[in-house]
XYZ file of C-alpha atoms in Angstrom:
600
model
C 76.550 62.248 67.265
C 74.937 61.341 71.134
C 77.466 62.577 74.005
C 77.628 59.137 75.129
C 77.858 58.068 70.996
C 81.403 60.205 71.163
C 82.582 57.138 73.539
C 81.104 54.473 72.456
C 84.406 52.435 71.326
C 85.896 52.652 75.140
C 84.638 49.314 75.668
C 85.929 47.782 78.218
C 86.852 44.080 76.155
C 88.586 46.808 73.771
C 89.760 48.325 76.487
C 91.713 45.381 77.443
C 92.957 44.924 74.725
C 94.636 48.381 74.484
C 95.982 47.879 77.235
C 97.664 44.954 76.267
C 98.578 45.505 73.414
C 100.923 48.860 74.638
C 102.080 47.058 77.706
C 103.664 44.444 74.800
C 105.445 46.797 73.353
C 106.041 49.203 76.729
C 108.303 46.531 77.702
C 109.579 45.283 74.547
C 110.784 48.929 73.835
C 112.046 50.209 76.668
C 113.803 46.323 77.088
C 115.587 47.695 74.055
C 117.143 51.096 74.996
C 117.911 49.167 78.748
C 115.448 50.922 80.971
C 114.217 47.739 82.329
C 116.377 45.156 81.697
C 114.263 41.348 81.865
C 115.394 38.703 83.189
C 115.222 34.812 82.232
C 112.827 32.689 85.278
C 113.606 29.175 86.479
C 112.249 26.668 83.753
C 111.634 29.325 81.263
C 112.770 28.620 78.098
C 115.989 27.893 76.080
C 118.520 30.583 75.978
C 118.101 33.955 75.441
C 119.836 34.072 72.300
C 119.477 31.023 70.122
C 116.420 33.548 68.835
C 113.846 29.769 70.306
C 110.943 31.988 72.290
C 111.898 31.887 76.657
C 110.416 33.677 79.659
C 111.091 36.832 81.706
C 109.965 38.675 84.097
C 109.880 42.254 85.390
C 109.432 43.806 88.719
C 108.089 47.054 89.650
C 110.054 49.659 91.352
C 109.067 48.551 94.909
C 110.037 44.843 94.058
C 106.172 43.873 94.137
C 104.664 44.229 91.098
C 105.714 41.520 88.948
C 105.264 40.685 85.159
C 106.328 37.634 83.246
C 106.164 37.524 79.268
C 106.983 35.307 76.867
C 109.674 36.633 74.416
C 111.989 35.756 70.806
C 115.180 38.331 70.823
C 116.643 39.106 68.241
C 119.421 41.538 66.630
C 119.699 44.300 67.490
C 118.196 44.234 70.748
C 114.873 43.380 69.400
C 112.066 42.211 71.721
C 109.968 40.572 69.946
C 107.431 39.517 72.441
C 104.234 37.537 72.974
C 101.219 39.551 73.673
C 99.236 37.024 75.144
C 101.623 35.145 77.332
C 102.219 38.648 79.930
C 100.038 38.405 83.334
C 101.207 40.604 86.017
C 101.270 39.334 89.189
C 101.108 41.314 92.971
C 100.000 40.244 96.688
C 100.707 36.487 95.744
C 97.511 36.785 92.351
C 97.021 37.481 89.479
C 95.564 41.075 88.089
C 95.052 42.866 84.990
C 97.662 44.776 82.719
C 96.499 48.497 83.266
C 98.762 50.457 81.008
C 98.207 53.613 83.780
C 99.824 51.709 85.997
C 102.201 50.054 84.786
C 103.944 53.747 84.091
C 103.790 54.137 87.947
C 105.132 51.069 88.968
C 107.688 51.817 87.107
C 108.393 55.200 87.074
C 112.005 55.560 88.748
C 113.739 53.165 86.052
C 111.568 55.175 84.075
C 112.586 58.760 84.466
C 109.713 60.356 85.213
C 109.721 62.994 86.694
C 106.152 63.901 89.026
C 106.273 67.020 86.774
C 105.784 64.923 83.445
C 104.587 61.437 84.605
C 101.890 63.107 84.625
C 101.648 64.903 81.781
C 102.937 61.502 80.039
C 99.928 59.544 81.109
C 97.703 61.675 79.057
C 99.334 61.419 76.276
C 99.067 57.225 76.910
C 95.879 57.720 77.492
C 95.078 59.176 74.218
C 97.310 56.565 72.888
C 95.519 53.526 74.580
C 91.696 55.217 73.125
C 92.793 55.487 69.775
C 93.948 52.121 69.400
C 90.764 51.315 70.543
C 88.932 53.584 67.962
C 90.869 51.212 65.641
C 89.572 48.103 67.167
C 85.974 50.044 66.658
C 87.044 48.843 62.579
C 86.588 45.977 60.384
C 89.832 43.761 60.516
C 91.705 44.407 57.081
C 93.782 41.037 56.867
C 96.933 42.047 56.052
C 96.647 40.673 52.087
C 93.090 42.463 51.429
C 94.796 45.147 53.247
C 98.058 45.276 50.808
C 95.966 45.774 47.815
C 93.651 48.875 48.931
C 94.156 52.076 47.581
C 97.197 54.130 48.818
C 95.254 56.223 51.188
C 92.896 53.013 52.579
C 96.556 52.025 53.537
C 97.215 54.670 55.122
C 94.177 55.852 56.962
C 93.607 51.597 57.670
C 97.381 51.124 59.577
C 97.184 50.796 63.670
C 100.536 50.987 65.314
C 101.830 54.676 64.778
C 106.038 55.137 65.374
C 107.054 52.046 65.937
C 109.549 52.615 68.285
C 107.254 55.439 70.575
C 105.067 54.390 72.941
C 102.915 56.848 73.488
C 102.546 57.736 69.913
C 99.321 58.677 69.014
C 99.005 61.661 72.101
C 97.591 64.398 69.943
C 96.963 66.557 73.222
C 94.798 68.959 72.616
C 92.027 67.470 71.289
C 89.199 66.306 71.761
C 86.640 62.902 70.977
C 84.706 64.648 68.622
C 88.188 66.736 66.972
C 90.062 62.879 67.537
C 86.949 61.655 65.587
C 87.421 64.826 62.616
C 90.472 64.445 62.480
C 92.155 61.405 63.721
C 93.818 59.879 59.804
C 92.302 55.948 61.173
C 89.387 58.090 61.604
C 89.411 58.992 57.547
C 86.533 61.940 58.243
C 86.493 64.070 55.232
C 88.119 67.030 56.256
C 87.490 70.821 54.712
C 90.402 73.449 55.803
C 89.495 76.674 56.183
C 91.255 79.675 53.971
C 91.962 82.970 55.634
C 93.262 85.392 54.075
C 96.878 87.513 55.457
C 97.792 90.514 54.962
C 101.347 90.931 52.635
C 102.902 93.257 55.322
C 102.622 90.148 57.304
C 102.556 87.322 54.780
C 105.439 85.716 52.625
C 104.805 83.734 49.598
C 107.143 81.901 47.897
C 107.457 78.907 45.512
C 109.485 77.194 43.393
C 110.565 77.354 39.981
C 108.085 78.367 37.699
C 105.599 78.934 40.432
C 103.475 81.674 40.678
C 100.721 82.934 43.379
C 98.224 84.054 41.308
C 98.222 81.500 38.523
C 99.299 78.518 41.810
C 95.771 79.298 44.039
C 93.804 79.385 41.184
C 95.161 75.967 39.486
C 94.477 74.485 43.512
C 91.054 76.259 44.111
C 89.379 76.688 41.345
C 87.858 79.992 40.000
C 84.811 79.924 41.539
C 86.510 79.969 45.198
C 88.791 81.960 44.300
C 86.080 84.750 43.853
C 84.161 84.017 46.119
C 86.740 85.028 48.876
C 87.874 88.036 46.974
C 84.856 88.325 46.894
C 84.361 88.379 50.847
C 87.310 90.553 51.934
C 85.421 93.512 49.084
C 81.929 93.228 51.178
C 84.995 94.489 54.149
C 86.196 96.752 51.657
C 89.428 94.827 52.126
C 91.420 95.143 48.336
C 92.147 91.093 47.584
C 95.751 92.272 46.431
C 96.795 93.090 49.561
C 96.241 89.816 51.097
C 97.608 85.897 50.562
C 95.711 82.531 51.212
C 96.637 80.720 53.598
C 95.098 77.543 54.105
C 93.992 76.359 58.322
C 93.939 73.364 59.076
C 89.666 73.640 61.334
C 91.054 72.281 64.394
C 93.547 75.413 64.849
C 91.351 77.912 63.566
C 88.287 77.433 66.382
C 91.507 76.708 69.580
C 93.944 79.205 68.782
C 93.922 81.620 65.036
C 90.201 82.929 67.134
C 91.677 83.094 70.902
C 95.486 83.523 70.943
C 95.379 85.953 67.004
C 92.549 87.936 67.938
C 94.010 91.206 68.027
C 95.109 89.907 63.740
C 91.331 89.660 63.872
C 90.344 92.408 64.974
C 93.009 94.030 63.157
C 91.692 92.507 60.376
C 94.594 92.078 59.539
C 93.833 87.499 58.750
C 90.188 87.398 57.657
C 88.269 84.588 57.514
C 87.297 83.179 54.230
C 85.582 79.819 55.214
C 86.312 76.824 54.099
C 87.644 75.761 50.275
C 85.212 73.142 48.252
C 87.732 70.398 48.083
C 87.704 67.531 50.888
C 90.781 66.466 52.412
C 92.294 63.488 55.004
C 94.477 64.142 56.972
C 97.886 61.917 57.173
C 99.565 59.131 59.518
C 101.587 63.100 60.020
C 98.145 63.861 61.721
C 98.673 67.722 59.749
C 99.418 66.914 56.210
C 96.109 66.593 53.949
C 95.537 64.151 50.586
C 93.531 65.615 48.267
C 90.602 63.241 48.747
C 88.632 65.063 46.107
C 91.647 66.420 43.166
C 94.238 63.380 44.185
C 96.662 64.874 41.708
C 96.779 68.261 43.360
C 99.168 69.188 45.959
C 99.236 67.610 49.766
C 98.921 70.099 51.864
C 100.487 70.669 55.619
C 99.908 73.013 57.915
C 100.514 74.968 61.034
C 98.978 72.670 64.649
C 98.903 73.518 67.843
C 98.955 70.632 69.945
C 101.361 67.517 71.315
C 102.841 64.473 69.682
C 105.200 62.303 70.230
C 107.274 65.088 71.424
C 107.329 68.022 69.784
C 103.848 71.029 68.879
C 103.734 70.066 65.733
C 103.778 73.393 64.427
C 105.362 75.267 61.324
C 107.543 77.612 61.000
C 107.021 81.264 58.949
C 110.751 81.767 58.391
C 110.885 78.505 57.796
C 108.630 78.012 54.951
C 110.718 81.049 52.784
C 113.835 78.631 51.629
C 111.468 75.915 52.114
C 110.232 75.277 48.269
C 114.402 76.554 47.024
C 115.707 74.177 49.158
C 113.329 71.514 47.407
C 114.107 72.382 43.820
C 118.616 72.140 45.099
C 117.322 67.958 46.808
C 115.029 67.604 43.254
C 118.156 68.744 41.040
C 121.145 67.156 42.615
C 119.477 63.883 41.821
C 118.691 64.508 38.601
C 122.108 64.979 38.273
C 123.204 62.230 39.863
C 123.801 58.846 38.084
C 123.841 56.635 40.908
C 120.857 58.052 43.229
C 117.969 57.730 38.699
C 119.672 54.440 38.282
C 118.114 53.630 41.617
C 114.612 55.363 40.711
C 114.799 57.687 43.327
C 112.642 60.812 43.109
C 111.349 63.265 45.963
C 108.027 64.828 46.106
C 107.921 68.279 46.100
C 107.092 71.207 48.964
C 106.453 73.494 45.610
C 105.309 76.725 47.595
C 104.954 77.090 51.841
C 103.619 80.383 52.910
C 104.065 81.647 56.691
C 101.825 84.478 58.404
C 104.366 85.928 61.574
C 103.367 87.228 63.989
C 105.080 91.035 65.476
C 104.376 90.913 68.991
C 104.330 87.358 69.788
C 107.710 87.476 68.100
C 109.812 90.132 69.828
C 108.608 88.279 73.202
C 110.828 84.624 71.900
C 113.306 83.221 70.451
C 112.701 81.307 66.687
C 112.405 78.085 68.384
C 109.144 79.168 70.448
C 105.999 77.580 69.346
C 103.942 80.436 68.774
C 106.064 81.418 65.987
C 104.239 78.602 65.023
C 101.049 79.032 64.109
C 100.052 80.218 61.213
C 102.108 78.976 58.183
C 101.110 75.965 55.120
C 103.446 74.524 52.446
C 101.289 72.823 49.313
C 103.621 69.510 48.611
C 103.278 67.413 45.640
C 101.425 64.585 44.646
C 103.164 61.240 43.985
C 99.511 60.102 42.204
C 99.713 61.678 38.302
C 104.394 60.333 39.003
C 102.323 56.786 38.392
C 102.301 54.780 35.642
C 100.176 50.584 34.705
C 100.206 48.698 36.592
C 101.952 50.532 39.705
C 99.921 51.421 43.008
C 101.671 53.158 45.745
C 101.628 53.278 49.842
C 103.357 54.112 52.919
C 106.501 52.201 54.169
C 105.211 52.088 57.718
C 102.659 49.461 56.201
C 105.995 47.140 55.758
C 106.145 46.596 59.099
C 101.784 46.260 59.732
C 100.820 43.530 61.086
C 97.605 42.152 61.167
C 95.051 40.378 64.139
C 96.375 37.322 62.589
C 100.068 38.280 63.326
C 100.958 38.469 58.964
C 102.892 41.615 58.055
C 101.586 43.782 54.277
C 105.768 43.366 54.249
C 105.133 38.883 54.195
C 102.372 39.418 51.965
C 103.808 41.996 49.323
C 106.603 39.398 49.116
C 104.020 36.104 48.272
C 102.253 37.924 45.670
C 105.393 39.160 44.416
C 106.539 35.411 42.941
C 110.188 36.382 43.804
C 112.140 34.564 46.893
C 111.761 36.738 50.337
C 115.948 37.539 49.013
C 114.779 38.575 45.767
C 112.540 40.966 46.828
C 114.264 42.581 49.428
C 117.247 43.520 47.234
C 114.269 45.306 45.178
C 113.366 47.185 48.096
C 116.582 47.599 49.442
C 118.217 49.009 46.048
C 115.468 51.627 46.012
C 115.018 52.740 49.382
C 118.510 51.768 51.325
C 121.514 52.237 48.070
C 120.035 56.198 48.177
C 120.230 56.527 51.858
C 124.102 55.121 51.404
C 124.740 56.876 48.255
C 123.629 60.664 49.358
C 125.442 59.987 52.612
C 128.701 59.057 50.973
C 128.846 61.821 48.281
C 127.114 64.954 49.544
C 127.061 64.272 52.773
C 123.250 64.652 52.811
C 121.416 62.969 55.047
C 117.069 62.508 55.480
C 114.393 61.364 58.293
C 113.435 58.077 55.823
C 111.295 56.467 58.956
C 108.234 54.586 57.328
C 106.363 57.377 56.973
C 108.258 59.804 55.432
C 109.068 56.906 52.297
C 106.502 56.587 49.819
C 106.939 52.487 47.863
C 105.980 52.193 44.593
C 104.474 49.253 44.200
C 103.707 46.702 40.841
C 102.493 43.358 41.103
C 104.647 43.304 44.921
C 107.655 44.445 43.819
C 108.591 47.033 45.095
C 109.712 49.110 42.314
C 111.424 52.877 42.961
C 111.237 54.551 45.881
C 109.471 58.683 46.684
C 111.520 60.775 50.065
C 108.872 63.821 51.478
C 109.094 66.153 53.858
C 112.552 67.791 52.792
C 112.518 71.129 53.542
C 112.152 70.100 57.713
C 114.052 66.679 57.910
C 117.343 66.510 55.353
C 120.802 67.874 56.841
C 124.523 67.909 54.944
C 126.907 67.582 57.431
C 129.927 67.980 55.925
C 131.175 71.474 57.263
C 133.226 72.918 53.619
C 129.875 71.921 51.119
C 129.144 74.631 49.154
C 126.055 75.684 48.911
C 123.042 78.181 47.364
C 122.714 81.151 50.485
C 118.485 79.830 50.171
C 119.909 76.785 51.005
C 122.487 77.144 53.999
C 120.742 76.485 56.606
C 120.666 72.708 55.932
C 124.134 72.588 57.805
C 124.318 71.388 60.504
C 126.904 70.662 63.157
C 128.115 66.558 63.665
C 130.856 65.175 65.828
C 132.270 62.802 63.478
C 131.329 59.653 65.458
C 127.147 60.322 65.346
C 127.107 60.748 61.359
C 126.942 57.741 60.262
C 124.014 57.187 62.921
C 121.599 58.854 61.256
C 121.376 54.669 59.245
C 122.419 52.510 61.467
C 119.604 54.502 64.433
C 116.508 55.447 61.580
C 117.386 52.690 59.303
C 118.775 49.644 60.749
C 117.856 50.502 64.789
C 114.159 51.695 63.930
C 112.785 50.282 61.038
C 114.573 47.445 59.836
C 115.218 45.849 62.968
C 111.146 44.974 62.876
C 110.716 44.282 60.130
C 113.902 41.843 60.086
C 112.098 40.569 63.420
C 108.656 40.352 61.093
C 109.935 38.194 58.529
C 111.625 35.903 61.390
C 109.070 35.426 63.170
C 106.302 34.775 60.876
C 108.474 32.054 58.844
C 109.201 34.072 55.124
C 112.865 35.343 55.911
C 115.750 34.547 58.858
C 117.567 37.080 60.729
C 120.488 36.539 59.535
C 119.271 35.593 55.868
C 117.916 39.378 55.819
C 121.291 41.332 57.489
C 123.209 39.484 54.605
C 121.818 41.112 51.749
C 121.223 44.253 53.574
C 125.424 44.148 53.500
C 125.175 43.135 50.188
C 123.793 45.408 49.551
C 126.323 47.959 51.061
C 129.270 46.287 49.158
C 127.709 46.879 46.081
C 127.136 49.351 46.670
C 130.589 50.316 47.624
C 132.344 48.593 44.653
C 130.167 50.238 41.685
C 131.754 53.688 43.476
C 135.491 53.489 44.130
C 136.384 56.711 44.037
C 134.331 56.659 47.206
C 136.653 54.320 49.184
C 137.941 56.711 51.555
C 134.805 57.561 52.895
C 133.365 54.100 53.214
C 137.310 54.002 55.806
C 136.395 57.509 58.116
C 132.839 56.111 57.716
C 133.316 51.994 58.761
C 129.354 50.820 57.731
C 130.743 47.398 58.952
C 131.744 48.203 62.187
C 130.798 45.783 65.178
C 128.998 48.259 67.466
C 126.906 51.628 67.057
C 125.843 53.308 69.604
C 122.486 52.627 71.269
C 120.240 56.057 70.647
C 116.881 55.850 72.383
C 114.143 57.772 71.323
C 111.853 56.940 74.175
C 114.332 57.570 76.533
C 113.499 61.860 74.410
C 109.901 61.478 75.598
C 110.190 59.989 78.341
C 113.101 63.566 79.882
C 110.416 66.076 78.215
C 107.380 64.763 76.344
C 106.429 68.549 75.525
C 109.810 69.043 73.623
C 112.046 66.353 73.675
C 114.613 67.277 71.246
C 116.251 71.198 71.292
C 115.758 72.016 67.874
C 119.066 74.448 68.829
C 121.058 71.138 68.936
C 119.693 67.980 68.107
C 123.456 66.379 67.961
C 123.603 67.052 71.757
C 120.206 66.534 72.430
C 120.580 62.432 71.873
C 120.152 60.429 74.516
C 123.104 57.530 73.993
C 123.775 54.490 76.209
C 125.814 51.714 75.204
C 126.247 50.273 71.976
C 124.729 48.022 69.893
C 126.342 44.411 67.692
C 126.356 45.598 64.092
C 124.161 42.763 62.252
C 125.836 43.085 58.861
C 129.584 43.242 60.782
C 131.297 40.194 59.157
C 128.953 39.702 57.358
């Protein structure tokens, strides 16, 4: 690759398109989070609450720049903005849309400090560059993408997280690393393997898994022997070491320098690359085995900043990970309601972590310096498929192609079902397990689109698979009886915030977009969407009358719920948007949203 080839995707017309799309999203999500207040323009169309498009405008902090756009306001204060309608005006003339200028012009309204602003602009620049790359790819329609394989869908996503504006920051990647490791580039990756001395490393695994046989299954006999020979050639005993898979970026950019002492003292020994090729997933630090799809995913530590966090992996957390997964799998297996929905998880079956003793002595347990060298192995969903079934990340449902068609609408059409019946099947598979976990066990997940895999057959959602378990689930009951190895899941959440785990994570951060897309495409009216959600809740409650008191205590049909703002977190502190020591206390709550199922 030549120097100019590396930036061939950064052309004027693609940059202009990427800026228009990002400004559209910024206007929509910042209006939703009440950071900006669009005002109807004179003669700009019908009233804002009719579900019809109208014209709005906002002004910059100094009042001299004006953005005008057409939008349809929908349930949950969702702003569905026509990207082509956006114009920018200053000094009596129209100016081109420029996302970096947009954030500078609205710096005060957005609460961007002098310290955060330039770093946030860097994340925006990276997100725009990623969009430019995506615009170079063949423009598949949603219908074509929906018929593709699991990994083609995964790497075909164009939007990233639907709420976050700066959602592809990946601070730390150069362009050559972006082209090698970003999921949308679909570049095959070979992981780097290190041998870690057992005095500083630990391997833990689920029931029935033993280190030697597990590694031989994952790596293959020949590779294990090759790695052992590498250790013996340095007069080291393989029995004294554990193998750790490492993201190539982490090896070249962090471990060779930050962990130089460990390498120099042979606490860490580089063994070389493994033989299998992997594909990066939407979560960027998790890899799907392309060479043998039935083998485990591998999740690695990656010390880049992306969407408000350094994406490391805690060695201390890894120790309990397999036990937590086994506990949850058993809970699901023993619960008739969860079993009846078809819910399953792909378990994180084994984990390995390395403790750098000096950095541990110098930091608290939340420090990114403690999250630089660890990995886990997660089951692949491929082997669980039955005849005629296929897989798709749930994030794909809200993917919209260049013609304005969503994958959800495509699946509905292919299924032959009515939109309401299709939605009922999807809700039964995805939403009912979340309701039951909350009401029966005070158990909550982080069930966003990237953390759920849907099993499809003829366009119909057959069942859901939850993933990313140990780092994302929590038990909110202070009196729950938990095994010692699972105790870390217990969290203290104020009573009035508990149901936000569904209202925010499911209603506001996923259903809001799905409902708006289907309504905008003329597939399913919003009222019918939310009525179907209400019916799902009611059917679940009628089927579990023994939980009636909990239904009253935590009312899914309450008139309103708090608006929890994700972008406000990132705008305030884009390096650590949530204090991990007090995640509930870090919420940015701004007023209320009308509950779209209240009264239905």
